[in-house]
């Protein structure tokens, strides 16, 4: 696998075409763009007084003592062991001794990914839940993890999560599942198993990009008969139906629990899927409906921001206003393929002949974007209700930090600034991840909130 990551194989061509349709071919290209117009601050967030801060003494601690930092990929992403030796997070996982990079479904729904992430960490056979599985038409059980990557995970051994794009929503859904004790056989789960969540271009409130690619604005669930997403659907169905072990080991879209393989579906099963009568596209149990504004509102209506966890968000933006018109902010700082997407999203207008996705929707609020997500969607959960948040410009703006609040910073960068090509971002890449990992390492174990002198309880 590792020796032919860039070979012109059938798999590479298929995935390349799919990424190209979404304007994301730059994710898997070695071409780089120069000039990011703004650098990230080296230190945005500082330690919080409500936690007991334990600095690691190398002579007294081991790698196993460190709580993991789990990096969760977004749409079309992959974890460690997939896509040869290529790193979705640009090698950032090498910056710390205790980082996990799970491989979750690249096109599966946020719900299914959250279930997979739990069992990846705790171990055992992935259980998607009886009701959900019946409703969505797939097997209840999935992959078996003989050994969890962090089986001791509990309230006394919480985890830091860093999610890119849709990966940020996956972690939020997982935390809610933990609070709701939604995993059979695990009655002691709680939201406090999550110590912190850091979102990198997080897809909290959906994106207008989904409508440009073919999702119907009328409901945010179905696709137009002719669109780029339909081509993507056909390609994925054929890829999964062929079920070539070598290719699936190299890259997997994550739909194995839908039994799309020719070994189980047969020829008529393939026809059924192609006609849209079976598979994830028939039930809506895949990623794109979750990324529409309507789908995000539905998802967010059941998600909380919890009082004992810490939340951080880096929202990206590659637009600016000139004479009142939103346009891409330069050319050199945006990959050529993504540049057109930035322009499209800045010019997008929601159809006037269908109801708006929510009361008070305005096109101008959604024009700033990074080529994949709208900036307004990435700062913090806003829809259907506004979650507590605090915008950060200078370090002094957020002293002291408090749990239960989304601290966010708007960064001048496109959607892939944080991933894949470390050289493209240069020193800003290292500064940002160093800052994130340093922040995580200052909060080792959650303790009872302490009251400072002269501070009322």
PDB file of C-alpha atoms in Angstrom, residues 6-284:
ATOM      1  CA  UNK A   6       0.444   8.262  -5.801  1.00  0.00           C
ATOM      2  CA  UNK A   7       0.366   5.588  -8.506  1.00  0.00           C
ATOM      3  CA  UNK A   8      -2.234   6.108 -11.256  1.00  0.00           C
ATOM      4  CA  UNK A   9      -4.327   3.187 -10.008  1.00  0.00           C
ATOM      5  CA  UNK A  10      -8.022   2.660 -10.598  1.00  0.00           C
ATOM      6  CA  UNK A  11      -8.733   3.735  -7.038  1.00  0.00           C
ATOM      7  CA  UNK A  12      -6.731   6.930  -7.337  1.00  0.00           C
ATOM      8  CA  UNK A  13      -8.568   7.872 -10.502  1.00  0.00           C
ATOM      9  CA  UNK A  14     -11.989   7.189  -8.988  1.00  0.00           C
ATOM     10  CA  UNK A  15     -11.325   9.137  -5.820  1.00  0.00           C
ATOM     11  CA  UNK A  16      -9.685  11.918  -7.811  1.00  0.00           C
ATOM     12  CA  UNK A  17     -12.808  12.340  -9.942  1.00  0.00           C
ATOM     13  CA  UNK A  18     -15.051  12.393  -6.887  1.00  0.00           C
ATOM     14  CA  UNK A  19     -12.920  14.998  -5.134  1.00  0.00           C
ATOM     15  CA  UNK A  20     -12.770  17.033  -8.309  1.00  0.00           C
ATOM     16  CA  UNK A  21     -16.578  17.175  -8.476  1.00  0.00           C
ATOM     17  CA  UNK A  22     -16.651  18.651  -5.005  1.00  0.00           C
ATOM     18  CA  UNK A  23     -13.827  21.051  -5.743  1.00  0.00           C
ATOM     19  CA  UNK A  24     -11.615  19.173  -3.273  1.00  0.00           C
ATOM     20  CA  UNK A  25      -9.076  17.637  -5.623  1.00  0.00           C
ATOM     21  CA  UNK A  26      -6.554  19.882  -3.938  1.00  0.00           C
ATOM     22  CA  UNK A  27      -6.803  17.654  -0.893  1.00  0.00           C
ATOM     23  CA  UNK A  28      -4.850  14.970  -2.662  1.00  0.00           C
ATOM     24  CA  UNK A  29      -2.567  17.048  -4.813  1.00  0.00           C
ATOM     25  CA  UNK A  30       1.035  17.929  -4.142  1.00  0.00           C
ATOM     26  CA  UNK A  31       0.546  21.341  -5.706  1.00  0.00           C
ATOM     27  CA  UNK A  32       0.805  24.136  -3.159  1.00  0.00           C
ATOM     28  CA  UNK A  33      -0.361  27.727  -3.148  1.00  0.00           C
ATOM     29  CA  UNK A  34       1.777  30.502  -1.725  1.00  0.00           C
ATOM     30  CA  UNK A  35       0.805  33.362   0.531  1.00  0.00           C
ATOM     31  CA  UNK A  36      -1.640  33.031   3.403  1.00  0.00           C
ATOM     32  CA  UNK A  37      -2.567  36.647   4.053  1.00  0.00           C
ATOM     33  CA  UNK A  38      -2.909  36.340   7.793  1.00  0.00           C
ATOM     34  CA  UNK A  39      -1.047  34.239  10.329  1.00  0.00           C
ATOM     35  CA  UNK A  40      -2.595  32.521  13.295  1.00  0.00           C
ATOM     36  CA  UNK A  41      -1.729  33.800  16.728  1.00  0.00           C
ATOM     37  CA  UNK A  42       0.826  31.639  18.440  1.00  0.00           C
ATOM     38  CA  UNK A  43      -1.145  31.597  21.641  1.00  0.00           C
ATOM     39  CA  UNK A  44      -4.902  32.081  21.568  1.00  0.00           C
ATOM     40  CA  UNK A  45      -6.143  30.136  24.556  1.00  0.00           C
ATOM     41  CA  UNK A  46      -4.600  29.844  27.991  1.00  0.00           C
ATOM     42  CA  UNK A  47      -5.192  27.402  30.822  1.00  0.00           C
ATOM     43  CA  UNK A  48      -8.390  27.572  32.882  1.00  0.00           C
ATOM     44  CA  UNK A  49      -8.678  28.094  36.607  1.00  0.00           C
ATOM     45  CA  UNK A  50     -11.503  25.574  37.046  1.00  0.00           C
ATOM     46  CA  UNK A  51      -9.166  22.713  36.218  1.00  0.00           C
ATOM     47  CA  UNK A  52      -6.295  21.362  38.202  1.00  0.00           C
ATOM     48  CA  UNK A  53      -3.329  22.078  35.981  1.00  0.00           C
ATOM     49  CA  UNK A  54      -0.741  19.311  35.948  1.00  0.00           C
ATOM     50  CA  UNK A  55       2.377  19.911  33.930  1.00  0.00           C
ATOM     51  CA  UNK A  56       4.013  16.703  32.874  1.00  0.00           C
ATOM     52  CA  UNK A  57       7.358  15.843  34.425  1.00  0.00           C
ATOM     53  CA  UNK A  58       9.093  13.621  31.859  1.00  0.00           C
ATOM     54  CA  UNK A  59      10.959  11.791  34.636  1.00  0.00           C
ATOM     55  CA  UNK A  60       7.755  10.837  36.447  1.00  0.00           C
ATOM     56  CA  UNK A  61       5.257  10.204  33.680  1.00  0.00           C
ATOM     57  CA  UNK A  62       4.879   7.885  30.745  1.00  0.00           C
ATOM     58  CA  UNK A  63       3.032   8.091  27.449  1.00  0.00           C
ATOM     59  CA  UNK A  64       0.283   5.896  28.890  1.00  0.00           C
ATOM     60  CA  UNK A  65      -0.396   8.514  31.583  1.00  0.00           C
ATOM     61  CA  UNK A  66      -1.393  11.079  28.976  1.00  0.00           C
ATOM     62  CA  UNK A  67      -5.042  11.376  27.963  1.00  0.00           C
ATOM     63  CA  UNK A  68      -5.293  10.842  24.205  1.00  0.00           C
ATOM     64  CA  UNK A  69      -5.851  13.647  21.761  1.00  0.00           C
ATOM     65  CA  UNK A  70      -8.147  12.183  19.113  1.00  0.00           C
ATOM     66  CA  UNK A  71      -8.072  13.729  15.621  1.00  0.00           C
ATOM     67  CA  UNK A  72     -11.355  13.179  13.754  1.00  0.00           C
ATOM     68  CA  UNK A  73     -11.406  13.646   9.980  1.00  0.00           C
ATOM     69  CA  UNK A  74     -14.131  15.212   7.858  1.00  0.00           C
ATOM     70  CA  UNK A  75     -15.920  14.284   4.630  1.00  0.00           C
ATOM     71  CA  UNK A  76     -13.854  12.156   2.215  1.00  0.00           C
ATOM     72  CA  UNK A  77     -11.307  11.857   5.001  1.00  0.00           C
ATOM     73  CA  UNK A  78      -9.383   8.870   6.309  1.00  0.00           C
ATOM     74  CA  UNK A  79      -7.511   7.776   9.379  1.00  0.00           C
ATOM     75  CA  UNK A  80      -4.225   6.109  10.128  1.00  0.00           C
ATOM     76  CA  UNK A  81      -3.556   3.112   7.938  1.00  0.00           C
ATOM     77  CA  UNK A  82      -5.598   4.282   4.955  1.00  0.00           C
ATOM     78  CA  UNK A  83      -4.461   5.944   1.739  1.00  0.00           C
ATOM     79  CA  UNK A  84      -0.968   4.605   2.055  1.00  0.00           C
ATOM     80  CA  UNK A  85       1.354   6.657   4.215  1.00  0.00           C
ATOM     81  CA  UNK A  86      -0.449   9.922   3.515  1.00  0.00           C
ATOM     82  CA  UNK A  87      -1.678  11.830   6.577  1.00  0.00           C
ATOM     83  CA  UNK A  88      -5.049  13.589   6.543  1.00  0.00           C
ATOM     84  CA  UNK A  89      -3.830  15.929   9.274  1.00  0.00           C
ATOM     85  CA  UNK A  90      -0.577  16.715   7.499  1.00  0.00           C
ATOM     86  CA  UNK A  91       1.536  14.816  10.015  1.00  0.00           C
ATOM     87  CA  UNK A  92       0.270  16.859  12.987  1.00  0.00           C
ATOM     88  CA  UNK A  93      -0.256  13.612  14.887  1.00  0.00           C
ATOM     89  CA  UNK A  94       3.522  13.282  15.195  1.00  0.00           C
ATOM     90  CA  UNK A  95       3.686  16.412  17.340  1.00  0.00           C
ATOM     91  CA  UNK A  96       2.516  14.607  20.471  1.00  0.00           C
ATOM     92  CA  UNK A  97       3.205  11.209  21.970  1.00  0.00           C
ATOM     93  CA  UNK A  98      -0.440  10.295  22.589  1.00  0.00           C
ATOM     94  CA  UNK A  99      -2.478  11.105  19.476  1.00  0.00           C
ATOM     95  CA  UNK A 100      -5.053   8.797  17.884  1.00  0.00           C
ATOM     96  CA  UNK A 101      -6.299   9.149  14.309  1.00  0.00           C
ATOM     97  CA  UNK A 102      -9.355   6.893  13.790  1.00  0.00           C
ATOM     98  CA  UNK A 103     -10.508   5.856  10.337  1.00  0.00           C
ATOM     99  CA  UNK A 104     -14.260   6.464  10.180  1.00  0.00           C
ATOM    100  CA  UNK A 105     -16.657   6.309   7.257  1.00  0.00           C
ATOM    101  CA  UNK A 106     -15.725   9.005   4.762  1.00  0.00           C
ATOM    102  CA  UNK A 107     -19.279   9.484   3.463  1.00  0.00           C
ATOM    103  CA  UNK A 108     -21.378   7.884   6.188  1.00  0.00           C
ATOM    104  CA  UNK A 109     -23.759   9.902   8.355  1.00  0.00           C
ATOM    105  CA  UNK A 110     -22.570  11.812  11.390  1.00  0.00           C
ATOM    106  CA  UNK A 111     -24.643   9.471  13.578  1.00  0.00           C
ATOM    107  CA  UNK A 112     -22.947   6.352  12.189  1.00  0.00           C
ATOM    108  CA  UNK A 113     -19.504   7.905  12.531  1.00  0.00           C
ATOM    109  CA  UNK A 114     -20.139   8.810  16.175  1.00  0.00           C
ATOM    110  CA  UNK A 115     -21.076   5.192  16.909  1.00  0.00           C
ATOM    111  CA  UNK A 116     -17.938   3.955  15.153  1.00  0.00           C
ATOM    112  CA  UNK A 117     -15.762   6.404  17.083  1.00  0.00           C
ATOM    113  CA  UNK A 118     -17.048   5.123  20.432  1.00  0.00           C
ATOM    114  CA  UNK A 119     -16.155   1.499  19.681  1.00  0.00           C
ATOM    115  CA  UNK A 120     -12.862   2.478  18.101  1.00  0.00           C
ATOM    116  CA  UNK A 121     -11.903   3.874  21.511  1.00  0.00           C
ATOM    117  CA  UNK A 122     -13.605   1.418  23.889  1.00  0.00           C
ATOM    118  CA  UNK A 123     -13.312  -1.713  21.773  1.00  0.00           C
ATOM    119  CA  UNK A 124     -15.878  -4.301  20.735  1.00  0.00           C
ATOM    120  CA  UNK A 125     -18.232  -4.646  17.810  1.00  0.00           C
ATOM    121  CA  UNK A 126     -19.737  -1.434  16.443  1.00  0.00           C
ATOM    122  CA  UNK A 127     -23.439  -1.321  17.377  1.00  0.00           C
ATOM    123  CA  UNK A 128     -25.401   1.220  15.350  1.00  0.00           C
ATOM    124  CA  UNK A 129     -28.509   0.635  17.448  1.00  0.00           C
ATOM    125  CA  UNK A 130     -31.532  -1.504  16.668  1.00  0.00           C
ATOM    126  CA  UNK A 131     -34.008   1.275  15.921  1.00  0.00           C
ATOM    127  CA  UNK A 132     -31.642   3.351  13.805  1.00  0.00           C
ATOM    128  CA  UNK A 133     -30.480   0.320  11.818  1.00  0.00           C
ATOM    129  CA  UNK A 134     -34.025  -0.765  10.985  1.00  0.00           C
ATOM    130  CA  UNK A 135     -35.054   2.755  10.026  1.00  0.00           C
ATOM    131  CA  UNK A 136     -32.037   3.271   7.789  1.00  0.00           C
ATOM    132  CA  UNK A 137     -31.972  -0.183   6.240  1.00  0.00           C
ATOM    133  CA  UNK A 138     -28.541  -1.440   7.239  1.00  0.00           C
ATOM    134  CA  UNK A 139     -27.041  -4.073   9.523  1.00  0.00           C
ATOM    135  CA  UNK A 140     -27.127  -3.316  13.214  1.00  0.00           C
ATOM    136  CA  UNK A 141     -23.533  -4.401  13.788  1.00  0.00           C
ATOM    137  CA  UNK A 142     -20.366  -3.387  12.008  1.00  0.00           C
ATOM    138  CA  UNK A 143     -16.619  -3.609  12.393  1.00  0.00           C
ATOM    139  CA  UNK A 144     -15.070  -5.445  15.352  1.00  0.00           C
ATOM    140  CA  UNK A 145     -12.296  -3.781  17.365  1.00  0.00           C
ATOM    141  CA  UNK A 146     -10.600  -6.633  19.205  1.00  0.00           C
ATOM    142  CA  UNK A 147      -8.784  -4.123  21.353  1.00  0.00           C
ATOM    143  CA  UNK A 148     -10.008  -0.582  21.938  1.00  0.00           C
ATOM    144  CA  UNK A 149      -7.496   2.186  21.389  1.00  0.00           C
ATOM    145  CA  UNK A 150      -8.345   3.636  24.816  1.00  0.00           C
ATOM    146  CA  UNK A 151     -10.402   1.008  26.705  1.00  0.00           C
ATOM    147  CA  UNK A 152     -10.000   2.786  30.065  1.00  0.00           C
ATOM    148  CA  UNK A 153     -11.937   5.777  28.724  1.00  0.00           C
ATOM    149  CA  UNK A 154     -14.390   7.070  31.346  1.00  0.00           C
ATOM    150  CA  UNK A 155     -15.065  10.157  33.453  1.00  0.00           C
ATOM    151  CA  UNK A 156     -11.781   9.745  35.310  1.00  0.00           C
ATOM    152  CA  UNK A 157      -9.912   9.265  32.028  1.00  0.00           C
ATOM    153  CA  UNK A 158     -11.486  11.834  29.685  1.00  0.00           C
ATOM    154  CA  UNK A 159     -10.330  12.635  26.176  1.00  0.00           C
ATOM    155  CA  UNK A 160      -9.476  15.715  24.132  1.00  0.00           C
ATOM    156  CA  UNK A 161     -11.047  15.706  20.661  1.00  0.00           C
ATOM    157  CA  UNK A 162      -9.958  17.736  17.641  1.00  0.00           C
ATOM    158  CA  UNK A 163     -12.371  17.550  14.703  1.00  0.00           C
ATOM    159  CA  UNK A 164     -11.967  18.941  11.218  1.00  0.00           C
ATOM    160  CA  UNK A 165     -15.055  19.998   9.244  1.00  0.00           C
ATOM    161  CA  UNK A 166     -17.805  17.383   9.719  1.00  0.00           C
ATOM    162  CA  UNK A 167     -15.535  15.668  12.249  1.00  0.00           C
ATOM    163  CA  UNK A 168     -16.381  18.403  14.759  1.00  0.00           C
ATOM    164  CA  UNK A 169     -20.076  17.509  14.561  1.00  0.00           C
ATOM    165  CA  UNK A 170     -19.225  13.826  14.944  1.00  0.00           C
ATOM    166  CA  UNK A 171     -17.609  14.574  18.297  1.00  0.00           C
ATOM    167  CA  UNK A 172     -20.562  16.706  19.440  1.00  0.00           C
ATOM    168  CA  UNK A 173     -22.981  13.896  18.578  1.00  0.00           C
ATOM    169  CA  UNK A 174     -20.758  11.413  20.392  1.00  0.00           C
ATOM    170  CA  UNK A 175     -20.704  13.582  23.514  1.00  0.00           C
ATOM    171  CA  UNK A 176     -24.503  13.800  23.460  1.00  0.00           C
ATOM    172  CA  UNK A 177     -24.724  10.016  23.087  1.00  0.00           C
ATOM    173  CA  UNK A 178     -22.467   9.653  26.113  1.00  0.00           C
ATOM    174  CA  UNK A 179     -24.721  12.003  28.091  1.00  0.00           C
ATOM    175  CA  UNK A 180     -27.816  10.076  26.988  1.00  0.00           C
ATOM    176  CA  UNK A 181     -26.210   6.711  27.842  1.00  0.00           C
ATOM    177  CA  UNK A 182     -26.993   5.584  24.316  1.00  0.00           C
ATOM    178  CA  UNK A 183     -24.560   2.648  24.168  1.00  0.00           C
ATOM    179  CA  UNK A 184     -26.021  -0.683  25.204  1.00  0.00           C
ATOM    180  CA  UNK A 185     -23.963  -2.306  27.921  1.00  0.00           C
ATOM    181  CA  UNK A 186     -22.382   1.015  28.960  1.00  0.00           C
ATOM    182  CA  UNK A 187     -24.725   2.504  31.554  1.00  0.00           C
ATOM    183  CA  UNK A 188     -22.080   4.715  33.195  1.00  0.00           C
ATOM    184  CA  UNK A 189     -21.246   7.001  30.267  1.00  0.00           C
ATOM    185  CA  UNK A 190     -21.585  10.762  30.686  1.00  0.00           C
ATOM    186  CA  UNK A 191     -20.762  13.962  28.880  1.00  0.00           C
ATOM    187  CA  UNK A 192     -17.782  14.356  31.210  1.00  0.00           C
ATOM    188  CA  UNK A 193     -15.914  11.664  29.278  1.00  0.00           C
ATOM    189  CA  UNK A 194     -15.101  14.540  26.924  1.00  0.00           C
ATOM    190  CA  UNK A 195     -12.660  17.044  28.389  1.00  0.00           C
ATOM    191  CA  UNK A 196     -12.412  19.377  25.416  1.00  0.00           C
ATOM    192  CA  UNK A 197     -13.476  19.755  21.814  1.00  0.00           C
ATOM    193  CA  UNK A 198     -11.466  21.788  19.315  1.00  0.00           C
ATOM    194  CA  UNK A 199     -13.097  22.413  15.950  1.00  0.00           C
ATOM    195  CA  UNK A 200     -11.044  23.156  12.846  1.00  0.00           C
ATOM    196  CA  UNK A 201     -13.399  24.649  10.267  1.00  0.00           C
ATOM    197  CA  UNK A 202     -16.222  22.847  12.047  1.00  0.00           C
ATOM    198  CA  UNK A 203     -19.468  22.168  10.175  1.00  0.00           C
ATOM    199  CA  UNK A 204     -21.825  23.209  12.965  1.00  0.00           C
ATOM    200  CA  UNK A 205     -24.709  24.822  11.106  1.00  0.00           C
ATOM    201  CA  UNK A 206     -24.551  23.405   7.601  1.00  0.00           C
ATOM    202  CA  UNK A 207     -23.313  24.907   4.359  1.00  0.00           C
ATOM    203  CA  UNK A 208     -24.825  26.413   1.225  1.00  0.00           C
ATOM    204  CA  UNK A 209     -22.244  24.407  -0.702  1.00  0.00           C
ATOM    205  CA  UNK A 210     -24.560  21.377  -0.440  1.00  0.00           C
ATOM    206  CA  UNK A 211     -27.206  23.145  -2.535  1.00  0.00           C
ATOM    207  CA  UNK A 212     -24.640  24.107  -5.165  1.00  0.00           C
ATOM    208  CA  UNK A 213     -23.613  20.463  -5.456  1.00  0.00           C
ATOM    209  CA  UNK A 214     -27.157  19.168  -5.805  1.00  0.00           C
ATOM    210  CA  UNK A 215     -29.064  18.924  -2.522  1.00  0.00           C
ATOM    211  CA  UNK A 216     -32.604  20.269  -2.841  1.00  0.00           C
ATOM    212  CA  UNK A 217     -33.101  23.509  -0.876  1.00  0.00           C
ATOM    213  CA  UNK A 218     -36.768  22.578  -0.458  1.00  0.00           C
ATOM    214  CA  UNK A 219     -36.023  19.913   2.143  1.00  0.00           C
ATOM    215  CA  UNK A 220     -32.241  19.554   2.488  1.00  0.00           C
ATOM    216  CA  UNK A 221     -32.605  15.764   2.288  1.00  0.00           C
ATOM    217  CA  UNK A 222     -33.010  14.761  -1.346  1.00  0.00           C
ATOM    218  CA  UNK A 223     -30.911  15.380  -4.456  1.00  0.00           C
ATOM    219  CA  UNK A 224     -31.700  16.900  -7.815  1.00  0.00           C
ATOM    220  CA  UNK A 225     -32.056  14.254 -10.558  1.00  0.00           C
ATOM    221  CA  UNK A 226     -29.026  15.603 -12.411  1.00  0.00           C
ATOM    222  CA  UNK A 227     -26.187  17.005 -10.328  1.00  0.00           C
ATOM    223  CA  UNK A 228     -22.620  16.377  -9.218  1.00  0.00           C
ATOM    224  CA  UNK A 229     -23.790  14.473  -6.142  1.00  0.00           C
ATOM    225  CA  UNK A 230     -25.652  11.997  -8.328  1.00  0.00           C
ATOM    226  CA  UNK A 231     -22.420  11.248 -10.184  1.00  0.00           C
ATOM    227  CA  UNK A 232     -20.697  10.801  -6.849  1.00  0.00           C
ATOM    228  CA  UNK A 233     -23.455   8.408  -5.726  1.00  0.00           C
ATOM    229  CA  UNK A 234     -23.092   6.248  -8.834  1.00  0.00           C
ATOM    230  CA  UNK A 235     -19.313   6.072  -8.487  1.00  0.00           C
ATOM    231  CA  UNK A 236     -19.465   5.067  -4.826  1.00  0.00           C
ATOM    232  CA  UNK A 237     -22.143   2.407  -5.454  1.00  0.00           C
ATOM    233  CA  UNK A 238     -20.077   0.750  -8.182  1.00  0.00           C
ATOM    234  CA  UNK A 239     -16.904   0.968  -6.089  1.00  0.00           C
ATOM    235  CA  UNK A 240     -18.572  -0.670  -3.083  1.00  0.00           C
ATOM    236  CA  UNK A 241     -20.398  -3.272  -5.200  1.00  0.00           C
ATOM    237  CA  UNK A 242     -17.170  -4.421  -6.857  1.00  0.00           C
ATOM    238  CA  UNK A 243     -15.747  -4.874  -3.348  1.00  0.00           C
ATOM    239  CA  UNK A 244     -12.116  -5.386  -4.379  1.00  0.00           C
ATOM    240  CA  UNK A 245     -10.284  -6.215  -1.113  1.00  0.00           C
ATOM    241  CA  UNK A 246      -7.016  -4.501  -2.071  1.00  0.00           C
ATOM    242  CA  UNK A 247      -8.793  -1.255  -2.932  1.00  0.00           C
ATOM    243  CA  UNK A 248     -11.100  -1.366   0.105  1.00  0.00           C
ATOM    244  CA  UNK A 249      -8.091  -1.817   2.363  1.00  0.00           C
ATOM    245  CA  UNK A 250      -6.532   1.241   0.730  1.00  0.00           C
ATOM    246  CA  UNK A 251      -9.625   3.450   0.949  1.00  0.00           C
ATOM    247  CA  UNK A 252     -13.157   2.771   2.165  1.00  0.00           C
ATOM    248  CA  UNK A 253     -16.204   5.046   1.944  1.00  0.00           C
ATOM    249  CA  UNK A 254     -17.594   3.337   5.042  1.00  0.00           C
ATOM    250  CA  UNK A 255     -20.802   1.741   3.769  1.00  0.00           C
ATOM    251  CA  UNK A 256     -19.927  -1.879   4.583  1.00  0.00           C
ATOM    252  CA  UNK A 257     -22.888  -2.138   7.004  1.00  0.00           C
ATOM    253  CA  UNK A 258     -25.233  -1.440   4.069  1.00  0.00           C
ATOM    254  CA  UNK A 259     -24.110  -4.706   2.445  1.00  0.00           C
ATOM    255  CA  UNK A 260     -23.590  -3.163  -0.998  1.00  0.00           C
ATOM    256  CA  UNK A 261     -21.025  -5.772  -2.055  1.00  0.00           C
ATOM    257  CA  UNK A 262     -21.872  -8.062  -4.979  1.00  0.00           C
ATOM    258  CA  UNK A 263     -21.355 -10.965  -2.599  1.00  0.00           C
ATOM    259  CA  UNK A 264     -24.428  -9.918  -0.598  1.00  0.00           C
ATOM    260  CA  UNK A 265     -26.430  -7.632  -2.846  1.00  0.00           C
ATOM    261  CA  UNK A 266     -26.079  -9.503  -6.116  1.00  0.00           C
ATOM    262  CA  UNK A 267     -26.874  -7.977  -9.489  1.00  0.00           C
ATOM    263  CA  UNK A 268     -30.420  -6.962  -8.550  1.00  0.00           C
ATOM    264  CA  UNK A 269     -29.117  -5.282  -5.440  1.00  0.00           C
ATOM    265  CA  UNK A 270     -26.828  -3.186  -7.622  1.00  0.00           C
ATOM    266  CA  UNK A 271     -29.752  -2.216  -9.857  1.00  0.00           C
ATOM    267  CA  UNK A 272     -31.837  -1.317  -6.796  1.00  0.00           C
ATOM    268  CA  UNK A 273     -29.095   0.949  -5.478  1.00  0.00           C
ATOM    269  CA  UNK A 274     -28.487   2.603  -8.833  1.00  0.00           C
ATOM    270  CA  UNK A 275     -32.217   3.355  -9.111  1.00  0.00           C
ATOM    271  CA  UNK A 276     -32.190   4.895  -5.646  1.00  0.00           C
ATOM    272  CA  UNK A 277     -34.435   2.270  -4.039  1.00  0.00           C
ATOM    273  CA  UNK A 278     -31.853   0.904  -1.606  1.00  0.00           C
ATOM    274  CA  UNK A 279     -28.679   1.912   0.170  1.00  0.00           C
ATOM    275  CA  UNK A 280     -27.850   5.008   2.217  1.00  0.00           C
ATOM    276  CA  UNK A 281     -29.162   7.368  -0.483  1.00  0.00           C
ATOM    277  CA  UNK A 282     -32.630   5.842  -0.242  1.00  0.00           C
ATOM    278  CA  UNK A 283     -32.905   6.466   3.510  1.00  0.00           C
ATOM    279  CA  UNK A 284     -30.790   9.619   3.777  1.00  0.00           C
TER     280      UNK A 284
END
